[in-house]
Short mmCIF file of C-alpha atoms in Angstrom, two decimals:
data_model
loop_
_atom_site.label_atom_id
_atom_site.label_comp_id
_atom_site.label_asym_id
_atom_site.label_seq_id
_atom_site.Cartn_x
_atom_site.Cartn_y
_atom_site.Cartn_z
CA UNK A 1 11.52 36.41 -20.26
CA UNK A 2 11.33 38.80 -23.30
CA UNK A 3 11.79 41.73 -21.53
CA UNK A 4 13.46 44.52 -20.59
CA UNK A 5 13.83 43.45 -17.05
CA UNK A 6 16.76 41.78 -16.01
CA UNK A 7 14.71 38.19 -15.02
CA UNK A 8 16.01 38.51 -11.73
CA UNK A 9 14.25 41.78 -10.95
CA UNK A 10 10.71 40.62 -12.14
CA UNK A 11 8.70 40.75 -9.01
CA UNK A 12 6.38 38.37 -7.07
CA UNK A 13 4.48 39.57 -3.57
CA UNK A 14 6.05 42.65 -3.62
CA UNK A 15 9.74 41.84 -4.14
CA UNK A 16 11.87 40.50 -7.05
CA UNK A 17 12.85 37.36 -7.51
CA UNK A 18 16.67 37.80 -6.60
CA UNK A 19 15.43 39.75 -3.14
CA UNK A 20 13.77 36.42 -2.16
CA UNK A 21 16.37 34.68 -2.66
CA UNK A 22 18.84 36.98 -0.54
CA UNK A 23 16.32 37.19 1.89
CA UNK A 24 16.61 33.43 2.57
CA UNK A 25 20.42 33.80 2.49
CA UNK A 26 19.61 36.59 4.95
CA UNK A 27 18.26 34.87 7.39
CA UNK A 28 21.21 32.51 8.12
CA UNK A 29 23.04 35.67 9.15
CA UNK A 30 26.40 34.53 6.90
CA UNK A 31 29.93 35.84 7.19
CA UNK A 32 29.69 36.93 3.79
CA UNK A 33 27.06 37.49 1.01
CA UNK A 34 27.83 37.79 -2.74
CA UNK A 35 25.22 37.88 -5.36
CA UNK A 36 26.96 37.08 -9.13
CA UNK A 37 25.57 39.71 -11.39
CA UNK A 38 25.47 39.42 -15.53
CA UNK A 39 22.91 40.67 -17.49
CA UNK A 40 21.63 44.10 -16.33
CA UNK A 41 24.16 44.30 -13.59
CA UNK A 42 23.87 47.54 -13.10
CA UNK A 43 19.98 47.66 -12.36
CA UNK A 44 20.45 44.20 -10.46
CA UNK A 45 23.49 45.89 -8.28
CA UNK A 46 21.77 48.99 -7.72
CA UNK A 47 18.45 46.97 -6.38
CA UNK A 48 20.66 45.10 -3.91
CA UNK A 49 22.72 48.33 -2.66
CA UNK A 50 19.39 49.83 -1.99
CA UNK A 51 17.86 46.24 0.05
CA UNK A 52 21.41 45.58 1.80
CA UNK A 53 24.00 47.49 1.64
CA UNK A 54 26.32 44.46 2.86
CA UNK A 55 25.33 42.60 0.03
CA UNK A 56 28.88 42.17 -2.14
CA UNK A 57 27.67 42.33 -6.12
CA UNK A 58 30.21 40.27 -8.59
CA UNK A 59 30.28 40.56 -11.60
CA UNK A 60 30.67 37.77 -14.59
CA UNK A 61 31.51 39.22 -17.47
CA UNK A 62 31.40 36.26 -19.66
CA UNK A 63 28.73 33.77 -19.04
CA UNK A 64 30.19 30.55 -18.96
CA UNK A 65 27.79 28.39 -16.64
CA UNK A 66 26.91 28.18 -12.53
CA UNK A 67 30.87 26.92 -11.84
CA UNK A 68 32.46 29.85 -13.19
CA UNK A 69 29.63 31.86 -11.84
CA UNK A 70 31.04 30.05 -8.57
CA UNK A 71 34.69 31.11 -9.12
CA UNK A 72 34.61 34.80 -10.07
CA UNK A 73 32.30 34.86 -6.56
CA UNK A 74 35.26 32.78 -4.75
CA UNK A 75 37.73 34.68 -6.07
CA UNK A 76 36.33 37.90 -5.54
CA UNK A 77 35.66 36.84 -1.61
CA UNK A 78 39.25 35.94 -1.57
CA UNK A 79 40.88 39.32 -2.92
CA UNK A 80 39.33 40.90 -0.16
CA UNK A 81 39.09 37.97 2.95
CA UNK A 82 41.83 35.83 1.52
CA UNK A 83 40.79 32.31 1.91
CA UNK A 84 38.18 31.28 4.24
CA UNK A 85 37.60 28.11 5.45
CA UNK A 86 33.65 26.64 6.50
CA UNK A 87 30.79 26.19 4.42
CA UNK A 88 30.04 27.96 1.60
CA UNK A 89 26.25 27.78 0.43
CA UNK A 90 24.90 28.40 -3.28
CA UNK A 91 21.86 29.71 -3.82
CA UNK A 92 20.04 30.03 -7.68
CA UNK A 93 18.88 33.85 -8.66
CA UNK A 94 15.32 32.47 -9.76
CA UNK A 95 13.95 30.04 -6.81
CA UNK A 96 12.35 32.48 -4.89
CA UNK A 97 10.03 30.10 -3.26
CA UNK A 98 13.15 28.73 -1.44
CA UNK A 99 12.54 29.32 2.44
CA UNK A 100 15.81 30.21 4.87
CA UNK A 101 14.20 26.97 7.31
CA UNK A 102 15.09 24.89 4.12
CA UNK A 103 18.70 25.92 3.68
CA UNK A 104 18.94 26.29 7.11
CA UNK A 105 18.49 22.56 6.94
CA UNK A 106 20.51 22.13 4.16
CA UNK A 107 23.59 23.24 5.82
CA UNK A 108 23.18 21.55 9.61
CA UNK A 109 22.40 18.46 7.44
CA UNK A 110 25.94 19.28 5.50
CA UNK A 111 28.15 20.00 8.56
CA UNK A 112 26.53 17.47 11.07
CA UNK A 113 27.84 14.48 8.40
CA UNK A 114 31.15 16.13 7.70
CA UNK A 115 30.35 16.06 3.98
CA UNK A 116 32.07 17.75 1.44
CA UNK A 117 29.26 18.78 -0.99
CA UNK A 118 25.48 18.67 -0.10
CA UNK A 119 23.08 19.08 -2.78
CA UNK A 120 19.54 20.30 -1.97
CA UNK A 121 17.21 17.96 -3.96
CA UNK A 122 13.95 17.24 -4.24
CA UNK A 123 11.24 14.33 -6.30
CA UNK A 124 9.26 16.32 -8.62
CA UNK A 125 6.07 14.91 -10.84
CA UNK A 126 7.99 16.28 -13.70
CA UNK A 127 11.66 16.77 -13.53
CA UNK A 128 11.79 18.36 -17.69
CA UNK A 129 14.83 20.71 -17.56
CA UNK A 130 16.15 19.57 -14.14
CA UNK A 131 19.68 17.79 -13.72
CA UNK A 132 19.08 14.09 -11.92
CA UNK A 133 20.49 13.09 -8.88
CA UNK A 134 22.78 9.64 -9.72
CA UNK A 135 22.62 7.14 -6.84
CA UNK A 136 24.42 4.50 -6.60
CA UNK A 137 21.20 2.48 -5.65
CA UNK A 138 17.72 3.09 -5.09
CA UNK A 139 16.32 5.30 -2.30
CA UNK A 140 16.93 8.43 -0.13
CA UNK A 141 19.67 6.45 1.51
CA UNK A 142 21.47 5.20 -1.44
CA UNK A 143 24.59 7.24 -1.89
CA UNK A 144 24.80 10.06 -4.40
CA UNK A 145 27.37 9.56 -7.07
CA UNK A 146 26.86 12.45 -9.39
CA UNK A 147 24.70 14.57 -11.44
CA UNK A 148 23.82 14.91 -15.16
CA UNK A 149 22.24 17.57 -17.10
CA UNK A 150 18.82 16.75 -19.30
CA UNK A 151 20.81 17.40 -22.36
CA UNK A 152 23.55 15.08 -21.43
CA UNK A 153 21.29 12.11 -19.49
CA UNK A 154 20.77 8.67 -21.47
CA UNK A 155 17.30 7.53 -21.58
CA UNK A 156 17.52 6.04 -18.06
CA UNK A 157 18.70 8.92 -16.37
CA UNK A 158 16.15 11.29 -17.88
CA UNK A 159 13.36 8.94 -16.43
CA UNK A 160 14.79 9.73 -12.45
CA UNK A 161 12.06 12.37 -10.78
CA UNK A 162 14.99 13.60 -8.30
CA UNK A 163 16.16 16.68 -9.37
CA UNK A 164 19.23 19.17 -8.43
CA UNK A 165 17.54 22.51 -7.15
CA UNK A 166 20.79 24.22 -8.04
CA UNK A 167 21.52 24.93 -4.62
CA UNK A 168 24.19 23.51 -3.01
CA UNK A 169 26.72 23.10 0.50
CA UNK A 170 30.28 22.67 -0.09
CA UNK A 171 33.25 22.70 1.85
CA UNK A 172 35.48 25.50 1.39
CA UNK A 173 38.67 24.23 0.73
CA UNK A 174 37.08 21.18 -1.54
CA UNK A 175 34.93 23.76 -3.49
CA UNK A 176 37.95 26.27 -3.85
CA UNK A 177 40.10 23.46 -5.17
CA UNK A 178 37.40 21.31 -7.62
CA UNK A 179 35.98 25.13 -9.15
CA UNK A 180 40.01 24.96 -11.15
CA UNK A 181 39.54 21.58 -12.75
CA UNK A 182 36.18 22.02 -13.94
CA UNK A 183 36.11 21.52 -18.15
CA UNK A 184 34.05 22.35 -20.63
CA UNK A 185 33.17 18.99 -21.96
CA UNK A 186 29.68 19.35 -22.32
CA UNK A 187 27.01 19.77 -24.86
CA UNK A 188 26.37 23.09 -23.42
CA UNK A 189 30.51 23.93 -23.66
CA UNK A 190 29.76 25.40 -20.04
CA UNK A 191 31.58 24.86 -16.49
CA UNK A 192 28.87 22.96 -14.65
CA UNK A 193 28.91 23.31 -10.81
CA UNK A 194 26.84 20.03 -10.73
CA UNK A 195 30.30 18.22 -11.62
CA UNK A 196 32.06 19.28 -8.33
CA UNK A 197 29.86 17.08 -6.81
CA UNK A 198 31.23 14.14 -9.31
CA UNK A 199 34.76 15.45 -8.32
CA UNK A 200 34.62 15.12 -4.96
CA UNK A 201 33.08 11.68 -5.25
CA UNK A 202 36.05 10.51 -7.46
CA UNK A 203 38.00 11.74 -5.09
CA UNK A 204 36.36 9.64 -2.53
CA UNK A 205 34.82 12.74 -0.38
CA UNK A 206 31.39 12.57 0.78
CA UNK A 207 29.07 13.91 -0.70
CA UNK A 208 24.99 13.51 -0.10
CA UNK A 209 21.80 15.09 -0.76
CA UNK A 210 19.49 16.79 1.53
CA UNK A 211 15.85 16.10 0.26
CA UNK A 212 13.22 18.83 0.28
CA UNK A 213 10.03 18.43 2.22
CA UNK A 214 8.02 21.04 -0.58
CA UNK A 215 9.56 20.57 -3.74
CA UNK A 216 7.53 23.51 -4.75
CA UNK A 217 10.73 25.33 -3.24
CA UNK A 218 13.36 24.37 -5.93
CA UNK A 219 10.88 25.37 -8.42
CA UNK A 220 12.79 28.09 -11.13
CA UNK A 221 11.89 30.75 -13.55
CA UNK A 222 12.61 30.66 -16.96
CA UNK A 223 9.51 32.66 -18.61
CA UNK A 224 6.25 34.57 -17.79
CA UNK A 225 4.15 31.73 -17.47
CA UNK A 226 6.47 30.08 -14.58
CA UNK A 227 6.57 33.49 -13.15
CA UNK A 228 2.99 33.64 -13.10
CA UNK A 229 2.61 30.11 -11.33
CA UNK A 230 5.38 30.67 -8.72
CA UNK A 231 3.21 33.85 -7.84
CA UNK A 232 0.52 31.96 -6.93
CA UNK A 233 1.86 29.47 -5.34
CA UNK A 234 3.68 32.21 -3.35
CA UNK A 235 0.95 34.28 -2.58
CA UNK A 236 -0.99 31.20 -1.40
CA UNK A 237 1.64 30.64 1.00
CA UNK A 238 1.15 34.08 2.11
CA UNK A 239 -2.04 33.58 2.74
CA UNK A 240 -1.92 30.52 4.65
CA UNK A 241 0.73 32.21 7.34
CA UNK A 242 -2.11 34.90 8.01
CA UNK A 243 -4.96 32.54 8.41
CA UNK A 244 -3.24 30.84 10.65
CA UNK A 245 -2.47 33.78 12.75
CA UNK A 246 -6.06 34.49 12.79
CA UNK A 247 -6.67 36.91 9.89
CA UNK A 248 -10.10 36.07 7.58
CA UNK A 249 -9.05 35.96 4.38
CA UNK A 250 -12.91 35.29 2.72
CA UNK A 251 -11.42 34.41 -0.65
CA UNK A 252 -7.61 33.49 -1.05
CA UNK A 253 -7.96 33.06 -4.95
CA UNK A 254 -8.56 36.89 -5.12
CA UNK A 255 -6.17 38.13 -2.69
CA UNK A 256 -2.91 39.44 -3.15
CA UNK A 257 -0.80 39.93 -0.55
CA UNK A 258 2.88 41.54 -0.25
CA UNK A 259 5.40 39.68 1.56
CA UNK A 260 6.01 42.85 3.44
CA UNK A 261 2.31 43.36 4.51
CA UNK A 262 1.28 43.29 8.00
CA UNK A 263 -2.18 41.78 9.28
CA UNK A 264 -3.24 41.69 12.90
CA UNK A 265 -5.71 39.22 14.56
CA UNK A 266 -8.74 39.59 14.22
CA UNK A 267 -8.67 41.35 10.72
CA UNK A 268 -10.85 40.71 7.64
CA UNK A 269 -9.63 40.66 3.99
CA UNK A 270 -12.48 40.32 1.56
CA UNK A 271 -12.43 38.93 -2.14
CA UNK A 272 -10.66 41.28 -4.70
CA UNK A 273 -8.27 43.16 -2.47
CA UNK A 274 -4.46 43.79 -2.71
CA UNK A 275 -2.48 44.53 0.05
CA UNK A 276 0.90 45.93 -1.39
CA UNK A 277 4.35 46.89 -0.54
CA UNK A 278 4.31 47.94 3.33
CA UNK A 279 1.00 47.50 4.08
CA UNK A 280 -0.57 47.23 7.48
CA UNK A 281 -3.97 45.96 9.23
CA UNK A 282 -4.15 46.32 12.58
CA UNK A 283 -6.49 44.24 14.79
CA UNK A 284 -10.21 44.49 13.68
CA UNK A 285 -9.59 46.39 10.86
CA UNK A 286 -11.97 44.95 7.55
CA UNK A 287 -10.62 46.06 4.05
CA UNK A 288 -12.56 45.27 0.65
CA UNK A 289 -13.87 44.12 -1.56
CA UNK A 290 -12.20 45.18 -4.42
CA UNK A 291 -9.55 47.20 -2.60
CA UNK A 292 -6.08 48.34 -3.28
CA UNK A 293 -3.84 49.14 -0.73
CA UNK A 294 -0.25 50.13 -1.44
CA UNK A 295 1.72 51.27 1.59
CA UNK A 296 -1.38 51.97 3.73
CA UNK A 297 -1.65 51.75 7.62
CA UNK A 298 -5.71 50.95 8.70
CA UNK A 299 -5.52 51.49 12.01
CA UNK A 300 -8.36 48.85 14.79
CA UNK A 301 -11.36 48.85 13.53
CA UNK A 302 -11.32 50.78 10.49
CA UNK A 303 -13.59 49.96 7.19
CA UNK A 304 -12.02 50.30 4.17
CA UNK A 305 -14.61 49.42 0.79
CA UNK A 306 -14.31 49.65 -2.83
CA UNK A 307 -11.38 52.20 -2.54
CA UNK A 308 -7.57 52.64 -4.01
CA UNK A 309 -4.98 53.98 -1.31
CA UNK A 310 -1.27 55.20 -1.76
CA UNK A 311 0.50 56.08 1.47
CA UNK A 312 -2.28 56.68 3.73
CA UNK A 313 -2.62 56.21 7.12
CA UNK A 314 -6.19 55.48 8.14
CA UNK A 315 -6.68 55.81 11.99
CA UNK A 316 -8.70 53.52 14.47
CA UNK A 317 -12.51 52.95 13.61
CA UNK A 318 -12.27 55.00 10.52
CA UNK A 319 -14.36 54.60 7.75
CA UNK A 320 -13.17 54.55 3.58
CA UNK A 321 -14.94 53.84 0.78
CA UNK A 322 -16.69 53.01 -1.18
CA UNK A 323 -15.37 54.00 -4.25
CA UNK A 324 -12.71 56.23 -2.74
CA UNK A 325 -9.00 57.11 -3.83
CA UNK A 326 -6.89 58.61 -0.79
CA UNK A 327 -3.17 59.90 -2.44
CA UNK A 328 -0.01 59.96 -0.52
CA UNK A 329 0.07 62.22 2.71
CA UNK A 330 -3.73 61.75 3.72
CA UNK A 331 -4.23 61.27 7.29
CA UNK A 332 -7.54 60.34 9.08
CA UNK A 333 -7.73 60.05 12.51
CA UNK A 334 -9.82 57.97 14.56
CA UNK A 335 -13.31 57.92 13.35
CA UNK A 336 -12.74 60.09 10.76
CA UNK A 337 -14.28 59.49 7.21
CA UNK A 338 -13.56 59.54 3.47
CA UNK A 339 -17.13 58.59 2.13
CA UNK A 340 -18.38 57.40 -1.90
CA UNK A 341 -16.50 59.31 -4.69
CA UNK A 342 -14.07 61.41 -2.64
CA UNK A 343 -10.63 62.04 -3.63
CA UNK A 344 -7.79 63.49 -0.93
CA UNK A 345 -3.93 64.28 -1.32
CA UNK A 346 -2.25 65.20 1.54
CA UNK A 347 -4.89 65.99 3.54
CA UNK A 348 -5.15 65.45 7.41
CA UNK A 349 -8.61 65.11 8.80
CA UNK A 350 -9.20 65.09 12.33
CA UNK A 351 -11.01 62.86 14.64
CA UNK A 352 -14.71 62.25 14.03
CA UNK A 353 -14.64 64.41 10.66
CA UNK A 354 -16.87 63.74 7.86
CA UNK A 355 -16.20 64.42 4.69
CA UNK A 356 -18.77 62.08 3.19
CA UNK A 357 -19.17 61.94 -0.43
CA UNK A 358 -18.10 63.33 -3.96
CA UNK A 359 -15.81 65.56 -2.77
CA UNK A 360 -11.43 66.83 -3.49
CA UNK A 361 -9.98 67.51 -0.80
CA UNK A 362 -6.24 68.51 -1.49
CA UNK A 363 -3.65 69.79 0.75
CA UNK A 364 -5.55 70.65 3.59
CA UNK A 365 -5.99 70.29 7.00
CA UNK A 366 -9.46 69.60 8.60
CA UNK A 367 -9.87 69.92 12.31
CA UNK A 368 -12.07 68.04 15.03
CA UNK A 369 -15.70 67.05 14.40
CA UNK A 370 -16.08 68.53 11.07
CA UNK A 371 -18.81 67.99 7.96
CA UNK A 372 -18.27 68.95 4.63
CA UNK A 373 -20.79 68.74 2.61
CA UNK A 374 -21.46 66.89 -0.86
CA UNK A 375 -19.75 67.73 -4.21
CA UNK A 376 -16.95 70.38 -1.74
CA UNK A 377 -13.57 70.74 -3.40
CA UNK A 378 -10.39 72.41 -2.05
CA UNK A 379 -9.07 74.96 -4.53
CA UNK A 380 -5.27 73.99 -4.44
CA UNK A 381 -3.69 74.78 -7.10
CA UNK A 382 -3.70 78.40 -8.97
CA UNK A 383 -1.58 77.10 -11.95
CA UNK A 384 1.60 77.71 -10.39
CA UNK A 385 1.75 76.68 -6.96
CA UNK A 386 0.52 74.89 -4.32
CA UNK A 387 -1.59 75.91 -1.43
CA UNK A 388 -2.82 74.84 1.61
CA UNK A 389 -6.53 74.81 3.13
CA UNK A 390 -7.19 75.25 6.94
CA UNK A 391 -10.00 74.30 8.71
CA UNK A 392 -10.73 74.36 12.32
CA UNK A 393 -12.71 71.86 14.75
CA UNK A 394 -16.63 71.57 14.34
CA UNK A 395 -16.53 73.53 11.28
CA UNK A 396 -19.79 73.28 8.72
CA UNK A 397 -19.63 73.39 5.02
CA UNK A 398 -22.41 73.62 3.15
CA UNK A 399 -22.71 71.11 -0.44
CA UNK A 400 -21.04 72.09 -3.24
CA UNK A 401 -18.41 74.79 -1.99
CA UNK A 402 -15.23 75.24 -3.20
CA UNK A 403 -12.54 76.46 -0.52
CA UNK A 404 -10.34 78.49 -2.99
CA UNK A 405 -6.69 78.09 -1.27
CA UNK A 406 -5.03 79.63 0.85
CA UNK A 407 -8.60 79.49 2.69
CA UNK A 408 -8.80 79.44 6.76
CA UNK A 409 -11.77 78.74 8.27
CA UNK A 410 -11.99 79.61 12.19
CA UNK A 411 -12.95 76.71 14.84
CA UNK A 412 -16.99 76.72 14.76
CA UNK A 413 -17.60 78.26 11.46
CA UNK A 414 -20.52 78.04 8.99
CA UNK A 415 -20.30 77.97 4.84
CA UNK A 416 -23.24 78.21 3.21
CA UNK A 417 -24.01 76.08 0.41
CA UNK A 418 -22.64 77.23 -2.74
CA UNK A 419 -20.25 79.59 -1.91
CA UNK A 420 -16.86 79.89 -3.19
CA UNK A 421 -14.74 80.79 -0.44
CA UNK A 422 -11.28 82.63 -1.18
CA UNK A 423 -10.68 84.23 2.37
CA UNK A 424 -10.78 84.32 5.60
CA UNK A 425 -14.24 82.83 7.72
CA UNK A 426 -13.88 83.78 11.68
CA UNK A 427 -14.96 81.97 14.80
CA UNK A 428 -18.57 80.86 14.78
CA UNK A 429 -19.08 83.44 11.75
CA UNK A 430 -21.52 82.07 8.65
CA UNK A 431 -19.88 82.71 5.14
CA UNK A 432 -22.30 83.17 2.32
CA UNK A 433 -19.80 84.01 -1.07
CA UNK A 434 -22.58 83.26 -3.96
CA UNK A 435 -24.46 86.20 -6.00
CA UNK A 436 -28.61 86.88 -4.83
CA UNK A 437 -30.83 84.29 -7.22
CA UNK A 438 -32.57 86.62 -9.70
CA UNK A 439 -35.05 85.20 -12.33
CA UNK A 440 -35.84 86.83 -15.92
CA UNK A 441 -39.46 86.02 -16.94
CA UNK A 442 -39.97 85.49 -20.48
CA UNK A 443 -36.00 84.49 -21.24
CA UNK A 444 -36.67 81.02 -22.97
CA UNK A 445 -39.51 82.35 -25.06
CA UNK A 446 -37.07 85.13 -26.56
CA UNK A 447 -34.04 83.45 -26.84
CA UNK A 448 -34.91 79.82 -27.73
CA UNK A 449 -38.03 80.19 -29.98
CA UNK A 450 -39.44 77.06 -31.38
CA UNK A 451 -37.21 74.85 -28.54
CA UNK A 452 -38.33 71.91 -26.94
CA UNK A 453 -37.89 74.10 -23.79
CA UNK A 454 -39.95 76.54 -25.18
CA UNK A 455 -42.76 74.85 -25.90
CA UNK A 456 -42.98 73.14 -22.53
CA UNK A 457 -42.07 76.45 -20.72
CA UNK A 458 -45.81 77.62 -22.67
CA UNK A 459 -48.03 74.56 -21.84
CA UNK A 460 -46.92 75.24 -18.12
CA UNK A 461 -47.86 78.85 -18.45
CA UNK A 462 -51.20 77.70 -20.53
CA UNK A 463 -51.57 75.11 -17.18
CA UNK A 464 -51.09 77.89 -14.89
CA UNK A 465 -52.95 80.58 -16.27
CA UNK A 466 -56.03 78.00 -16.37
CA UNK A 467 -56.21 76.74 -12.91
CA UNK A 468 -56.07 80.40 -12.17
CA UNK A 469 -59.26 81.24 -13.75
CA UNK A 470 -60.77 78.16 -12.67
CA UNK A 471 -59.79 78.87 -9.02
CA UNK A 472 -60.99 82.50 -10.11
CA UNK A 473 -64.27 80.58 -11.20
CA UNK A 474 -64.93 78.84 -8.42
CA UNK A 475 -65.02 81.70 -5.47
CA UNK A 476 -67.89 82.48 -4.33
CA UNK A 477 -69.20 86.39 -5.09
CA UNK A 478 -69.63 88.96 -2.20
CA UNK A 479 -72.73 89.57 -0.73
CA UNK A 480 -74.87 92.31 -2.33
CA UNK A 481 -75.91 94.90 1.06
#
């Protein structure tokens, strides 16, 4: 990968690669879970402590290929279970397309035949990197003798198209037993798991293969350009499940969504919107275009255009956007609205509000059936603290105000335009906090000679002064008596 990043924690949809994975282990709700860490342990470990607790983390400190991998995560098991009996499933770190239906599957498939190893495999277009399933003859039914690495196959094995996903069933016992005489006799001087599969076939076990329906599923990561495909293909997938469940996604190509993200019926996604992390869109609610929503609720029937939102909560019929950013801790109730070029931080704004266009509002509360008027900003901050802003229901505030915190204004009040407000504004009372226009004739002529202002200030004066004599001019003289 060429990164920092452990390649296990690179992310697609919202969660790394090695969460999708235990999320499909998950979902079979098994006796035990172990995930073998390696490189980056520590960040991998603490990731999985914080998704499931249960989750056991074992460490490898050598890396000496997926069968010792297997061992140190048997043996750890057993220091603290002893030896269990049943099936033991083995998932790869960077398939996170694999679905828990599949190795759900996978294991009924391995139990109901009484096999000893099942390997989860699948006919790809291009099986470059894969190991090939060895049959004894030719077709699904054929029975599986083994499986050779690409560095290791002969010219005819390299040309089979079934692959080994990597992820395996295995009996207990037969698994426990084969993982001690694995060798190292390989090109790759590695303990292959792949050759407990020959193992138990030598000793005449069974042993099958369980074929995938998508073999999009076995699909791994190896470098940013897989990562970036298996994204797509994931987020398509996404996609798909909410269509079906009656969400309108207008344009699928330019929508990202989270696997965490909720969408009711009924709702509308258009082109160039994200919907991250925890998102959620309840029933009628229409977000985008060009939207970013990152742990946002839009409540029924909210709009949400052209905006970026962090933790917000947007209430029912709402209205955001466009061109709006609402910061963690803003709350708008039902019909409330965030209009063009407005900016709020923990704010709460109360139902039917209006706070409709090139405006701050920051840490504030703003009651019932409010308008604030254009280009307002809440004062928050005096350099060393935070304050907050309170405003009551059906409150007025005139453009371009600023609301110098810790500012309470009274249910019913007024603000004039202009003002800057830095105290208290009772009960139906009109605040006017700006100083009395005065105008100083003469100012540009003294103090910008030879401007461009200047100049024009004269020809207005030279305009002026002549339509007064010409209106002069043009009234008729009083009658001589």
């Amino acid at each position: 990968m060429k990164s920092a990043t452990p390649k296990v924690l690179h992310t697609l949809c919202g969660r790394p690669m090695v969460g999708h994975v235990a999320e499909a282990a998950r979902g079979l709700d098994p006796g035990r879970l172990a995930v073998v860490v390696g490189h980056g342990r520590e960040r991998v470990a603490a990731y999985l402590e914080g998704v499931d607790p249960e989750i056991r983390a074992v460490v490898q400190e050598q890396q000496h290929g997926t069968g010792h991998a297997t061992r140190m995560a048997m043996e750890a098991l057993a220091a603290t279970d002893g030896d269990f009996t049943g099936t033991v499933l083995v998932l790869t770190g960077d398939t996170p397309l694999l679905r828990t239906e599949t190795v759900r599957a996978l294991a009924a498939e391995h139990e109901r035949a009484g096999r000893a190893v099942t390997v989860l495999s699948a006919f790809v277009p291009d099986p470059t990197g894969y190991g090939r399933i060895l049959r004894e003859g030719a077709g699904e039914d054929a029975a599986v003798v083994g499986i050779v690495e690409q560095k290791d196959a002969t010219p005819e094995q390299a040309a089979i198209t079934e692959i080994n996903s990597g992820v395996f069933a295995f009996d207990a016992k037969l698994l426990r037993d084969a993982l001690g005489r694995l060798t190292r006799n390989n090109k790759q001087g590695e303990e292959y798991l792949t050759d407990v599969l020959g193992i138990a076939a030598a000793d005449g076990l069974p042993v099958g293969a369980h074929v995938v329906a998508d073999w999009h599923e076995t699909l791994g990561v190896n470098d940013r350009v897989q990562l970036a495909e298996l994204r797509r293909l994931l987020n398509r997938r996404v996609a798909e499940h909410w269509m079906r469940e009656g969400v309108s996604i207008i344009d699928p190509a330019t929508t990202w969504i989270d696997v965490q993200a909720k969408l009711g019926r009924d709702a509308i996604v258009h082109p160039n919107t994200q919907l991250l992390l925890s998102t959620v869109l309840e029933s009628g609610a229409e977000v985008g275009p060009n939207c970013t929503l990152t742990d946002t609720f839009v409540g029924e029937g909210a709009r949400v255009s052209n905006a970026t939102t962090e933790g917000a909560e947007i209430g029912p019929e709402a209205s955001v956007g466009p061109y709006t950013y609402l910061r963690p801790g803003t709350k708008l109730a039902r019909g409330a609205k965030a209009g063009g070029f407005v900016e709020m931080k923990n704010a709460e704004v109360g139902e039917g509000s209006k706070v409709p266009h090139l405006s701050y509002v920051g840490d504030a509360r703003i009651g019932e059936g409010c308008n604030i008027g254009a280009g307002t900003i809440t004062a928050n901050y005096d350099g060393v603290r935070k304050h907050r802003t309170e405003i009551g229901d059906h409150v007025f505030v005139g453009s371009d105000t600023v609301l110098i915190a810790p500012a309470q204004l009274a249910d019913g009040a007024f603000v004039a335009a202009g003002s800057a407000i830095n105290g208290a504004v009772g009960p139906g009372e009109l605040a006017v906090a700006r100083g009395r226009q005065r105008n100083i004739a003469g100012y540009v002529e003294r103090k910008r000679p030879g401007s461009k202002a200047a100049a024009a200030a004269a020809r207005a004066k030279a305009a002026k002064a002549a339509e007064s004599a010409e209106a002069v001019a043009q009234t008729p003289a009083e009658p001589t008596v």
